[in-house]
GROMACS .gro file of N, CA and C in nm:
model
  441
    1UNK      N    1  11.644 -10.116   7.253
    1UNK     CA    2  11.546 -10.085   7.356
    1UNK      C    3  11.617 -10.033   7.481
    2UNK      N    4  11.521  -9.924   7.529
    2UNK     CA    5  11.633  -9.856   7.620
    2UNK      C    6  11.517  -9.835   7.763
    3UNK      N    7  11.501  -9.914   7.842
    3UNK     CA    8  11.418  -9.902   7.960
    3UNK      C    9  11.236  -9.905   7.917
    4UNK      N   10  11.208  -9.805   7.946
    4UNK     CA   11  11.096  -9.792   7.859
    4UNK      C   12  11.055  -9.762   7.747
    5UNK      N   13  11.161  -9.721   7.675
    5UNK     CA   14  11.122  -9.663   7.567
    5UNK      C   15  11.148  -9.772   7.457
    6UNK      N   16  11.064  -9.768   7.369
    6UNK     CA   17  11.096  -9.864   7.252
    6UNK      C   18  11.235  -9.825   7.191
    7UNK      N   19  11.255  -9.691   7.178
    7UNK     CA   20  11.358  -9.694   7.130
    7UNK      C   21  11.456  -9.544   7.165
    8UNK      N   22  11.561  -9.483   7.073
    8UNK     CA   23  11.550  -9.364   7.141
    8UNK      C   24  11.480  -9.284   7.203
    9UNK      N   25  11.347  -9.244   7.118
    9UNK     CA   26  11.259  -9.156   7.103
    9UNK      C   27  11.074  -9.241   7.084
   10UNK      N   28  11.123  -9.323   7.086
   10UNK     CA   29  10.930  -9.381   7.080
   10UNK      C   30  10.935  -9.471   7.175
   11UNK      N   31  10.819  -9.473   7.253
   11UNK     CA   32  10.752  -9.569   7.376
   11UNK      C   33  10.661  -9.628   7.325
   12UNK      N   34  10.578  -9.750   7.342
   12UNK     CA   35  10.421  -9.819   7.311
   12UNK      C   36  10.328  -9.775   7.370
   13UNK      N   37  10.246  -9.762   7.335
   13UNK     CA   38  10.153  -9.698   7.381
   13UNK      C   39  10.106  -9.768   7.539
   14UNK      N   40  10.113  -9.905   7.523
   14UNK     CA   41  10.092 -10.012   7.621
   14UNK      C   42  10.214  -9.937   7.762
   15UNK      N   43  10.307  -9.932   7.736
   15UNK     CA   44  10.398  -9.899   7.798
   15UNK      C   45  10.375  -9.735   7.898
   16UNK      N   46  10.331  -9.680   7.787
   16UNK     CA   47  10.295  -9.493   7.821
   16UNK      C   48  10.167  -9.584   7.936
   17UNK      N   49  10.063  -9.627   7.874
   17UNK     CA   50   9.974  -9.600   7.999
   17UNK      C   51   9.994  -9.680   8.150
   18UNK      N   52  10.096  -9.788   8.135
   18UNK     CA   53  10.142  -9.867   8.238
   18UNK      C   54  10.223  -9.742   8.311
   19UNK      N   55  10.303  -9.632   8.234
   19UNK     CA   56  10.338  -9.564   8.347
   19UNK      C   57  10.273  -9.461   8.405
   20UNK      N   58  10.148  -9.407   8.330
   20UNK     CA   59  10.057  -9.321   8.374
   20UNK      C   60   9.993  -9.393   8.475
   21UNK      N   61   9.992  -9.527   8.486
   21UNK     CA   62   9.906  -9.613   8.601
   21UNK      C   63  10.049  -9.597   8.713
   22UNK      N   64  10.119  -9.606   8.721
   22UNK     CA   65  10.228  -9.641   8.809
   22UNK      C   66  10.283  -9.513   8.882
   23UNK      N   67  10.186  -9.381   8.830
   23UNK     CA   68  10.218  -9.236   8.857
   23UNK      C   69  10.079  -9.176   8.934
   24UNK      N   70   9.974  -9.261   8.902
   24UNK     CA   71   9.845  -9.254   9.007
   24UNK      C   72   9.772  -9.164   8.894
   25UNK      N   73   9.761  -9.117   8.773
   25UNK     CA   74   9.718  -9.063   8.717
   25UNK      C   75   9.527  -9.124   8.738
   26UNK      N   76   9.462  -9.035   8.770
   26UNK     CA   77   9.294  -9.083   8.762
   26UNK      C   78   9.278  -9.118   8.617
   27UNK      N   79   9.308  -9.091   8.544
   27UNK     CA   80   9.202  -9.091   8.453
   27UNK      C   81   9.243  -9.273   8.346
   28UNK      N   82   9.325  -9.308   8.410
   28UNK     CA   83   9.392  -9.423   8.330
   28UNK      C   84   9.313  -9.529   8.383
   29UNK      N   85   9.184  -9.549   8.466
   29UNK     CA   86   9.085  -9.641   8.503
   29UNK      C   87   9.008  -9.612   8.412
   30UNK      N   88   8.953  -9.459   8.342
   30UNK     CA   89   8.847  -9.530   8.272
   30UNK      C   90   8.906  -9.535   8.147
   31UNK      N   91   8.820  -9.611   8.057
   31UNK     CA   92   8.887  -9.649   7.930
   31UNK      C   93   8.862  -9.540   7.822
   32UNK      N   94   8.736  -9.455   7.829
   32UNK     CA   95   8.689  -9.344   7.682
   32UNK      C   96   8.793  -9.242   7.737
   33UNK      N   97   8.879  -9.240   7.899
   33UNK     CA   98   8.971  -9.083   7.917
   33UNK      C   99   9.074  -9.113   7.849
   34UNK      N  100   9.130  -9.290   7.902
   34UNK     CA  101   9.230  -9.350   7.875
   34UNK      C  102   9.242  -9.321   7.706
   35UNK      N  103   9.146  -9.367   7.674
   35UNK     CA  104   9.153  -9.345   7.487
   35UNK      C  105   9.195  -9.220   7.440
   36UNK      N  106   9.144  -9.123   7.500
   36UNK     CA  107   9.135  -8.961   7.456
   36UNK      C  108   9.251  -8.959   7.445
   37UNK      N  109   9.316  -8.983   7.579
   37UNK     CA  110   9.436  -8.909   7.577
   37UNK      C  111   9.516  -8.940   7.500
   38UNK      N  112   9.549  -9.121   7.491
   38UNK     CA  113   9.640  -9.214   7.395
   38UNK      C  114   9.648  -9.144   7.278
   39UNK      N  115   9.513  -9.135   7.197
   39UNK     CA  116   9.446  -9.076   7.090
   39UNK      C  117   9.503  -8.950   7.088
   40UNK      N  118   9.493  -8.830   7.166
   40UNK     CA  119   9.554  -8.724   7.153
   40UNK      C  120   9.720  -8.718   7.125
   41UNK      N  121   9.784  -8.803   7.177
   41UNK     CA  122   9.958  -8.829   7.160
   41UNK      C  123   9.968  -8.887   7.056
   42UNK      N  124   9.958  -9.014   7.007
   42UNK     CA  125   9.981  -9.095   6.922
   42UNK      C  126   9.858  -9.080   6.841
   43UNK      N  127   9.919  -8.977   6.757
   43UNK     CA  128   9.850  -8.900   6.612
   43UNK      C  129   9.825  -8.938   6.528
   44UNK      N  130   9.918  -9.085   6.494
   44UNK     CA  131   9.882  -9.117   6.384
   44UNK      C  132   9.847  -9.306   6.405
   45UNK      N  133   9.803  -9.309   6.513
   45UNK     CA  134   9.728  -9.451   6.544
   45UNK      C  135   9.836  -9.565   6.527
   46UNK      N  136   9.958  -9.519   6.573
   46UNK     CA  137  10.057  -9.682   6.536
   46UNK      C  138  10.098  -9.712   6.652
   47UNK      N  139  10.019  -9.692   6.767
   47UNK     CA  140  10.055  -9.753   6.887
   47UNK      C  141  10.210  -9.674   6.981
   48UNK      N  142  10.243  -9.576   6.917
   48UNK     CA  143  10.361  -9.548   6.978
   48UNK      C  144  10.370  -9.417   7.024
   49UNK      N  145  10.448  -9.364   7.162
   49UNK     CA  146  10.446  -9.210   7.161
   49UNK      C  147  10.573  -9.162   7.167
   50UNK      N  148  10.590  -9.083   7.065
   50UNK     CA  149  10.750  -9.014   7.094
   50UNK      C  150  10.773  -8.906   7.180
   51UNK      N  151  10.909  -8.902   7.221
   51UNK     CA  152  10.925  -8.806   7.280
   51UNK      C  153  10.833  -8.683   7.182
   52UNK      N  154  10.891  -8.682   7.066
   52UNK     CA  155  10.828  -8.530   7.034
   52UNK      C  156  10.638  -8.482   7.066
   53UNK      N  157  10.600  -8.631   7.091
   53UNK     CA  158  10.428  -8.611   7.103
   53UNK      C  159  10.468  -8.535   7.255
   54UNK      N  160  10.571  -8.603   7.324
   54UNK     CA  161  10.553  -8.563   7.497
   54UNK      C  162  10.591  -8.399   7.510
   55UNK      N  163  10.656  -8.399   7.413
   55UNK     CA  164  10.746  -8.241   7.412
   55UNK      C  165  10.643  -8.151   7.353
   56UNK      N  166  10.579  -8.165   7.270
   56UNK     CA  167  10.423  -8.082   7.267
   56UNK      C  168  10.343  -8.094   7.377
   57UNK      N  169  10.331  -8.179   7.449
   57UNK     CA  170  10.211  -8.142   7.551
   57UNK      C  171  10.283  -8.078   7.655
   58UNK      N  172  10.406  -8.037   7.661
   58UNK     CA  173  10.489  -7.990   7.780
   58UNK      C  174  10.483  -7.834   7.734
   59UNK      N  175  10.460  -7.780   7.556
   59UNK     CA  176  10.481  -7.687   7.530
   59UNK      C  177  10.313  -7.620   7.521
   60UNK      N  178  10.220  -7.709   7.543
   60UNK     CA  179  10.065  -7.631   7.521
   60UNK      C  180  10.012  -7.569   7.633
   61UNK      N  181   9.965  -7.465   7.618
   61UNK     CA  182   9.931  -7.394   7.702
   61UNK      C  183   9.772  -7.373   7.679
   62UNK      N  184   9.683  -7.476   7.747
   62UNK     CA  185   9.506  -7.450   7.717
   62UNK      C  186   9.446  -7.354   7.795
   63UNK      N  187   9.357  -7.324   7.739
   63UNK     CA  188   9.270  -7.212   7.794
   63UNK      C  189   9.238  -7.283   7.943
   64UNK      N  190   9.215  -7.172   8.052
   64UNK     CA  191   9.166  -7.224   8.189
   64UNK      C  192   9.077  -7.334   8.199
   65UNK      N  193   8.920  -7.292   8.139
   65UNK     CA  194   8.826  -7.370   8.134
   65UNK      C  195   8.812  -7.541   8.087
   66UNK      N  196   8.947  -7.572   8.022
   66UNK     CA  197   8.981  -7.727   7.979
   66UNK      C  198   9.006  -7.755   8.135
   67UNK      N  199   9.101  -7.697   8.173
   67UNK     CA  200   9.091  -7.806   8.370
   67UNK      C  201   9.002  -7.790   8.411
   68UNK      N  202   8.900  -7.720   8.423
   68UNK     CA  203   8.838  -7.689   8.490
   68UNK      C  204   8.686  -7.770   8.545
   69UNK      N  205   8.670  -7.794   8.687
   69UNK     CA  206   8.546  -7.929   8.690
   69UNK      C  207   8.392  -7.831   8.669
   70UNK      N  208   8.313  -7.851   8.587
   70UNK     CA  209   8.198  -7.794   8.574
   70UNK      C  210   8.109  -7.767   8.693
   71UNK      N  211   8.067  -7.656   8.686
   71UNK     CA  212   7.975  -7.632   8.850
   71UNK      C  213   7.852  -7.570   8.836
   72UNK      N  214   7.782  -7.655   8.826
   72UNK     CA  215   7.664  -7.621   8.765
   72UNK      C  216   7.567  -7.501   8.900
   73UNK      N  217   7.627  -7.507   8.973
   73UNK     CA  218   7.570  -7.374   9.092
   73UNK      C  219   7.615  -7.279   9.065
   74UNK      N  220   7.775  -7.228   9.000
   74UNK     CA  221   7.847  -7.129   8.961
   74UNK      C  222   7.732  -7.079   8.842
   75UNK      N  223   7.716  -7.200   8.738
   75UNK     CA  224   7.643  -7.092   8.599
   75UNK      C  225   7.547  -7.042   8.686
   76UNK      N  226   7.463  -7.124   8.779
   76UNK     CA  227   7.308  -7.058   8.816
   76UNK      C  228   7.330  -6.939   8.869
   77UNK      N  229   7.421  -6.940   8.959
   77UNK     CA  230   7.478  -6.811   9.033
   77UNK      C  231   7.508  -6.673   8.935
   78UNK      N  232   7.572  -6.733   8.788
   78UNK     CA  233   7.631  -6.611   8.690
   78UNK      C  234   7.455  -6.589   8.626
   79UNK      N  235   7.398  -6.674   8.582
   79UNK     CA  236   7.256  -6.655   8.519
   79UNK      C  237   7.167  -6.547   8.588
   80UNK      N  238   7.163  -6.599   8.754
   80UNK     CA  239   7.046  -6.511   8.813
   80UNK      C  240   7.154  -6.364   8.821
   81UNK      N  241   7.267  -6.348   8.827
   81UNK     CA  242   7.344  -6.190   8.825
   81UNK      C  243   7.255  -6.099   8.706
   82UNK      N  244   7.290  -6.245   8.597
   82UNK     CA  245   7.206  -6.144   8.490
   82UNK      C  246   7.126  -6.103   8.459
   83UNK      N  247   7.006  -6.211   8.485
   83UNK     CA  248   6.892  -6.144   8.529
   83UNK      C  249   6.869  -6.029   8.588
   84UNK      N  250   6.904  -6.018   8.729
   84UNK     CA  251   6.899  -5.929   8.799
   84UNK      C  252   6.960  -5.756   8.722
   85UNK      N  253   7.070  -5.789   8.603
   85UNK     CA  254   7.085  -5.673   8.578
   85UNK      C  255   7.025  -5.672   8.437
   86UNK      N  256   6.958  -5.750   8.350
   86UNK     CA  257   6.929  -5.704   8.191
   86UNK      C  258   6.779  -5.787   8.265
   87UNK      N  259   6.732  -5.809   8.333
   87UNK     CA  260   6.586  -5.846   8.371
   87UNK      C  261   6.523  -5.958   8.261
   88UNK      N  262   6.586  -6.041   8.212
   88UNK     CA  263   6.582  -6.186   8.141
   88UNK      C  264   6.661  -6.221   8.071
   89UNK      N  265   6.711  -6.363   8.064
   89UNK     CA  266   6.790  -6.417   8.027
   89UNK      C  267   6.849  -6.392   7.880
   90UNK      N  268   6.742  -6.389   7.846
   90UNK     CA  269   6.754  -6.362   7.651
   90UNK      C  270   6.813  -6.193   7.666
   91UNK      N  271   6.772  -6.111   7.724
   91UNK     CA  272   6.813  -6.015   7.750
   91UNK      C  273   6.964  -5.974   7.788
   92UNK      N  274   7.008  -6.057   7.822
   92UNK     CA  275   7.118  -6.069   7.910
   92UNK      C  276   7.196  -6.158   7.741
   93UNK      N  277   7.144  -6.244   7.735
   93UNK     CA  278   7.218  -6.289   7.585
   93UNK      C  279   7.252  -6.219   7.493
   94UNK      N  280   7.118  -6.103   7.469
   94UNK     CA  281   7.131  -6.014   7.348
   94UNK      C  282   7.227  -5.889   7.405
   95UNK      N  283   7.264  -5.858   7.516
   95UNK     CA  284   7.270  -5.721   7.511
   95UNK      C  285   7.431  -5.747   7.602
   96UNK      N  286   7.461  -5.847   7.627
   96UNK     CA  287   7.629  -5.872   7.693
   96UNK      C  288   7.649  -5.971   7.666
   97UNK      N  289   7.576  -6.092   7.638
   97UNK     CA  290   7.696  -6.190   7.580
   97UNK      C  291   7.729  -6.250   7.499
   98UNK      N  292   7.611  -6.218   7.344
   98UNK     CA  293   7.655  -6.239   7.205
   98UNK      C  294   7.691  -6.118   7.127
   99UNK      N  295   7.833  -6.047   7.195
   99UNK     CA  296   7.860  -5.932   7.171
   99UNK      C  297   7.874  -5.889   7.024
  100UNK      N  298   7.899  -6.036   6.927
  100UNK     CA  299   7.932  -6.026   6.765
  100UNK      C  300   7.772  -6.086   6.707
  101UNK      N  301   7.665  -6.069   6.754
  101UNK     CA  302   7.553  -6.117   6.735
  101UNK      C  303   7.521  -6.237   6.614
  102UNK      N  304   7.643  -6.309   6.652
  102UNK     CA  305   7.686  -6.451   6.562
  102UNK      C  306   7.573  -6.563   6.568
  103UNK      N  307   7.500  -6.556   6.731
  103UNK     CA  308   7.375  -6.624   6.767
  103UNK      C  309   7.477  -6.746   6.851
  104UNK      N  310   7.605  -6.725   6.880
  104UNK     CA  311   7.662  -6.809   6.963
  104UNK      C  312   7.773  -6.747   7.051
  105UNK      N  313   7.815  -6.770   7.150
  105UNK     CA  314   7.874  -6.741   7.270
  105UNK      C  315   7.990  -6.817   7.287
  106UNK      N  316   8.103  -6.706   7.261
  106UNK     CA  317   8.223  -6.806   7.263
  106UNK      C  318   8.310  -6.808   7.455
  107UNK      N  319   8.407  -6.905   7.434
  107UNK     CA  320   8.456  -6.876   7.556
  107UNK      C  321   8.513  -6.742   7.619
  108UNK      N  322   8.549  -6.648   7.511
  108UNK     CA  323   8.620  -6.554   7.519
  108UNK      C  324   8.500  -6.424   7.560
  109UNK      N  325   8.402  -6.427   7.486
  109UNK     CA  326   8.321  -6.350   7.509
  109UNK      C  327   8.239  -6.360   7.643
  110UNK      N  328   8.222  -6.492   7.730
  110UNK     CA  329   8.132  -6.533   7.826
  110UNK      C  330   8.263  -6.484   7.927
  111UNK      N  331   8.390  -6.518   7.887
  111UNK     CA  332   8.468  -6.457   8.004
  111UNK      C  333   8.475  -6.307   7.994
  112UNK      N  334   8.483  -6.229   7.890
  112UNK     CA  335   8.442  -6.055   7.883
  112UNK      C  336   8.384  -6.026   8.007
  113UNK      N  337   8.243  -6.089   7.994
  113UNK     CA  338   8.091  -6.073   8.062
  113UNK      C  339   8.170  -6.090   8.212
  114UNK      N  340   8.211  -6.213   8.234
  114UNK     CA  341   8.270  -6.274   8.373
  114UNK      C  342   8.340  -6.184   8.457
  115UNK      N  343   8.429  -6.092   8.351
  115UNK     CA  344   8.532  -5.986   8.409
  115UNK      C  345   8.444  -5.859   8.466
  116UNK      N  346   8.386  -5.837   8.341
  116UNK     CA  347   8.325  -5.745   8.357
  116UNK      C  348   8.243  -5.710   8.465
  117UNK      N  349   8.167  -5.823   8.525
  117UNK     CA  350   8.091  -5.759   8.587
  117UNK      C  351   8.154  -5.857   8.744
  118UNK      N  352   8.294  -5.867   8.735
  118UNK     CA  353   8.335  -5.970   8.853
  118UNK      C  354   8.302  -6.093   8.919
  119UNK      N  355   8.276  -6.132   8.804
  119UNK     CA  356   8.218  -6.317   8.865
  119UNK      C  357   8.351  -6.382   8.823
  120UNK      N  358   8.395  -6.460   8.974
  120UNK     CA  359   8.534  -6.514   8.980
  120UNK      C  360   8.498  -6.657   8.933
  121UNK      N  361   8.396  -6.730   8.891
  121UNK     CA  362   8.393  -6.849   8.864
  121UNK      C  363   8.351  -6.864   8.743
  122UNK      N  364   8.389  -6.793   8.633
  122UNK     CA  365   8.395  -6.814   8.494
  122UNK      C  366   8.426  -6.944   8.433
  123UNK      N  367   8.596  -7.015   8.492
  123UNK     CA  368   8.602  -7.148   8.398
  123UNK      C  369   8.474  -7.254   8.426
  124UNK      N  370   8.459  -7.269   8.554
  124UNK     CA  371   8.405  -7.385   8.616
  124UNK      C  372   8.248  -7.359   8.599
  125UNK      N  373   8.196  -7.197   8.550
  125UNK     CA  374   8.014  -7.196   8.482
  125UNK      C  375   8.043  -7.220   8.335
  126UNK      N  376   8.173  -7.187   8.282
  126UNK     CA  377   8.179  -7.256   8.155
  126UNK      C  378   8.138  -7.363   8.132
  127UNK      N  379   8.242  -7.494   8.181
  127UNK     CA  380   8.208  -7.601   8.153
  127UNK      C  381   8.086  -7.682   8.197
  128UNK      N  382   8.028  -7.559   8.327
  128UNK     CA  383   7.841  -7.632   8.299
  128UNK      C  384   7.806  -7.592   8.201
  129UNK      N  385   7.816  -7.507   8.135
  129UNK     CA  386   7.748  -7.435   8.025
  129UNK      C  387   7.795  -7.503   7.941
  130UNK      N  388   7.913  -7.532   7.838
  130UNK     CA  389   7.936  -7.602   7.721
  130UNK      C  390   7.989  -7.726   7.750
  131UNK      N  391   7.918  -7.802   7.750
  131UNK     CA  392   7.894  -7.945   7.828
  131UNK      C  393   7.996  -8.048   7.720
  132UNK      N  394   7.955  -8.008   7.623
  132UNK     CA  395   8.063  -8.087   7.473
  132UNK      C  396   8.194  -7.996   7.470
  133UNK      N  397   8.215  -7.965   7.524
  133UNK     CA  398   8.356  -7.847   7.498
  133UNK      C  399   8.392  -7.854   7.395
  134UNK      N  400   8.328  -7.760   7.256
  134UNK     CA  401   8.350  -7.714   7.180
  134UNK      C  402   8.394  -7.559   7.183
  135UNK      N  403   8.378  -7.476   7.316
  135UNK     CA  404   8.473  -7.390   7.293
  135UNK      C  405   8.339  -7.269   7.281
  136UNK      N  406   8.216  -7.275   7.209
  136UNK     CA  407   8.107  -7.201   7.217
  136UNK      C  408   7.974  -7.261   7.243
  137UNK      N  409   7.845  -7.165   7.321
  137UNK     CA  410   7.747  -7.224   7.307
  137UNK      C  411   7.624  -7.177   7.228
  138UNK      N  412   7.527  -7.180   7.219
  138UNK     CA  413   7.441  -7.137   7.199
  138UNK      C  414   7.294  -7.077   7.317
  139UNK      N  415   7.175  -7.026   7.205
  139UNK     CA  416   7.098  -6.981   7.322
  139UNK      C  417   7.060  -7.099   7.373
  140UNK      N  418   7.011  -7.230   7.277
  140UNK     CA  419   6.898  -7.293   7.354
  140UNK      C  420   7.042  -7.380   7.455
  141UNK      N  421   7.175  -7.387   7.463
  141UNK     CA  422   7.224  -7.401   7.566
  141UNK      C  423   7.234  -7.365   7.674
  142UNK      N  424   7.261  -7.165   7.681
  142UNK     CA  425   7.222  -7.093   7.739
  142UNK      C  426   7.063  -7.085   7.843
  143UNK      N  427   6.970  -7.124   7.756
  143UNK     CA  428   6.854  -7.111   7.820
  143UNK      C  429   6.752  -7.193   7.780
  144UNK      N  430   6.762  -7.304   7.751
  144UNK     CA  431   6.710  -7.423   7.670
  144UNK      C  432   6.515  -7.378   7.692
  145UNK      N  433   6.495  -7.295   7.820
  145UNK     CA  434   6.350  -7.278   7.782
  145UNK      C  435   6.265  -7.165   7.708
  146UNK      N  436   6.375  -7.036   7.722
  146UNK     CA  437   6.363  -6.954   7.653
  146UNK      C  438   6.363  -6.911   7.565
  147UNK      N  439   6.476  -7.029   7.472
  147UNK     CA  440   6.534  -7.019   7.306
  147UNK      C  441   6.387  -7.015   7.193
   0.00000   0.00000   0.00000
């Protein structure tokens, strides 16, 4: 045993979040973030994180919209743009932002739209918009009254 680490290369999991607490990390108060994350490193549920789990998250590079805090005034703000230029929402769905007419809206395509027509708050109407971050939404997400 070598300081914190269980051993060369593996820490306890107990240990990892005592130092994420001791580094001010927010999210180590609540317990479903606390889990995620544990859960995300220690892959295979035996309580331990190795260096190599730490050396992948040093090497991932996520799309913007994962940091990003949801702003639910930003989507309203990108919604009424569209309106204003395809004159209804569904309109605006069909004709710029289910560009592969898949019947779903991926992140990649809602940022197209974002560029395109210069709306700087793309990540943060994302994550009002795909609330489960799966990465795409749909219409009745999009427009739950219109669908």
């Amino acid at each position: 045993r070598t300081g914190t680490w269980f051993s060369e290369k593996k820490m306890l999991t107990a240990v990892f979040i005592d130092a994420l607490d001791r580094l001010g990390w927010p999210g180590v108060v609540n317990k479903a973030t606390r889990s995620l994350a544990i859960g995300a490193l220690d892959s295979v549920g035996c309580g331990v994180i190795t260096k190599a789990d730490l050396e992948w998250l040093d090497r991932w590079n996520p799309t913007e919209w994962i940091a990003a805090d949801p702003d639910p005034q930003a989507l309203e703000e990108f919604k009424a743009r569209l309106v204003q230029l395809f004159g209804h929402p569904l309109a605006a769905w069909r004709k710029a932002l289910d560009s592969d007419d898949s019947n779903r809206v991926t992140w990649h395509e809602f940022l197209a739209v974002c560029k395109r027509f210069r709306f700087p708050y793309a990540a943060s109407a994302w994550r009002a918009l795909d609330q489960d971050c799966t990465g795409s939404v749909s219409i009745e997400q999009f427009e739950p009254y219109g669908a």
